Amino acid sequence: NVASASLPLQLDTAIRAGRCGPGDKVAFIGLAGGVSLGVMFAEL
């Protein structure tokens, strides 16, 4: 079960696949049950 680590896991997968790298801007969007939403923006 990697539910709590799904965002960093997907970022690592994207970096290893060459889809993003240093200087790129990324957005982490997390959804949960009900009306819950979390958003974070970062520059690699």
JSON list of C-alpha atoms in Angstrom, two decimals:
[
{"chain": "A", "resi": 1, "resn": "ASN", "atom": "CA", "xyz": [0.00, 0.00, 0.00]},
{"chain": "A", "resi": 2, "resn": "VAL", "atom": "CA", "xyz": [1.64, 3.21, -1.17]},
{"chain": "A", "resi": 3, "resn": "ALA", "atom": "CA", "xyz": [-1.35, 5.57, -0.90]},
{"chain": "A", "resi": 4, "resn": "SER", "atom": "CA", "xyz": [0.48, 8.01, 1.39]},
{"chain": "A", "resi": 5, "resn": "ALA", "atom": "CA", "xyz": [3.56, 8.02, -0.87]},
{"chain": "A", "resi": 6, "resn": "SER", "atom": "CA", "xyz": [1.82, 8.13, -4.26]},
{"chain": "A", "resi": 7, "resn": "LEU", "atom": "CA", "xyz": [2.77, 11.74, -5.12]},
{"chain": "A", "resi": 8, "resn": "PRO", "atom": "CA", "xyz": [6.52, 11.43, -4.42]},
{"chain": "A", "resi": 9, "resn": "LEU", "atom": "CA", "xyz": [6.51, 7.99, -6.06]},
{"chain": "A", "resi": 10, "resn": "GLN", "atom": "CA", "xyz": [5.01, 9.44, -9.25]},
{"chain": "A", "resi": 11, "resn": "LEU", "atom": "CA", "xyz": [7.51, 12.32, -9.21]},
{"chain": "A", "resi": 12, "resn": "ASP", "atom": "CA", "xyz": [10.39, 9.86, -8.95]},
{"chain": "A", "resi": 13, "resn": "THR", "atom": "CA", "xyz": [8.91, 7.80, -11.80]},
{"chain": "A", "resi": 14, "resn": "ALA", "atom": "CA", "xyz": [8.61, 10.92, -13.99]},
{"chain": "A", "resi": 15, "resn": "ILE", "atom": "CA", "xyz": [12.19, 12.02, -13.25]},
{"chain": "A", "resi": 16, "resn": "ARG", "atom": "CA", "xyz": [13.60, 8.55, -14.01]},
{"chain": "A", "resi": 17, "resn": "ALA", "atom": "CA", "xyz": [11.61, 8.43, -17.28]},
{"chain": "A", "resi": 18, "resn": "GLY", "atom": "CA", "xyz": [13.00, 11.83, -18.30]},
{"chain": "A", "resi": 19, "resn": "ARG", "atom": "CA", "xyz": [9.62, 13.57, -18.33]},
{"chain": "A", "resi": 20, "resn": "CYS", "atom": "CA", "xyz": [10.82, 16.29, -15.94]},
{"chain": "A", "resi": 21, "resn": "GLY", "atom": "CA", "xyz": [14.09, 17.53, -14.50]},
{"chain": "A", "resi": 22, "resn": "PRO", "atom": "CA", "xyz": [15.93, 20.42, -12.88]},
{"chain": "A", "resi": 23, "resn": "GLY", "atom": "CA", "xyz": [14.28, 23.78, -13.47]},
{"chain": "A", "resi": 24, "resn": "ASP", "atom": "CA", "xyz": [10.87, 22.30, -14.28]},
{"chain": "A", "resi": 25, "resn": "LYS", "atom": "CA", "xyz": [7.83, 23.42, -12.33]},
{"chain": "A", "resi": 26, "resn": "VAL", "atom": "CA", "xyz": [5.52, 20.71, -11.02]},
{"chain": "A", "resi": 27, "resn": "ALA", "atom": "CA", "xyz": [2.18, 20.66, -9.24]},
{"chain": "A", "resi": 28, "resn": "PHE", "atom": "CA", "xyz": [1.21, 18.05, -6.68]},
{"chain": "A", "resi": 29, "resn": "ILE", "atom": "CA", "xyz": [-2.56, 17.62, -6.45]},
{"chain": "A", "resi": 30, "resn": "GLY", "atom": "CA", "xyz": [-3.98, 15.33, -3.78]},
{"chain": "A", "resi": 31, "resn": "LEU", "atom": "CA", "xyz": [-7.62, 14.38, -3.45]},
{"chain": "A", "resi": 32, "resn": "ALA", "atom": "CA", "xyz": [-9.34, 12.61, -0.59]},
{"chain": "A", "resi": 33, "resn": "GLY", "atom": "CA", "xyz": [-12.80, 11.49, 0.39]},
{"chain": "A", "resi": 34, "resn": "GLY", "atom": "CA", "xyz": [-15.42, 14.16, 0.85]},
{"chain": "A", "resi": 35, "resn": "VAL", "atom": "CA", "xyz": [-14.45, 17.68, -0.05]},
{"chain": "A", "resi": 36, "resn": "SER", "atom": "CA", "xyz": [-10.71, 17.52, 0.60]},
{"chain": "A", "resi": 37, "resn": "LEU", "atom": "CA", "xyz": [-8.06, 18.87, -1.73]},
{"chain": "A", "resi": 38, "resn": "GLY", "atom": "CA", "xyz": [-4.39, 19.62, -1.32]},
{"chain": "A", "resi": 39, "resn": "VAL", "atom": "CA", "xyz": [-2.21, 21.43, -3.87]},
{"chain": "A", "resi": 40, "resn": "MET", "atom": "CA", "xyz": [1.50, 22.19, -3.77]},
{"chain": "A", "resi": 41, "resn": "PHE", "atom": "CA", "xyz": [3.67, 23.79, -6.44]},
{"chain": "A", "resi": 42, "resn": "ALA", "atom": "CA", "xyz": [7.41, 23.17, -6.61]},
{"chain": "A", "resi": 43, "resn": "GLU", "atom": "CA", "xyz": [10.36, 23.90, -8.88]},
{"chain": "A", "resi": 44, "resn": "LEU", "atom": "CA", "xyz": [12.79, 21.02, -9.26]}
]
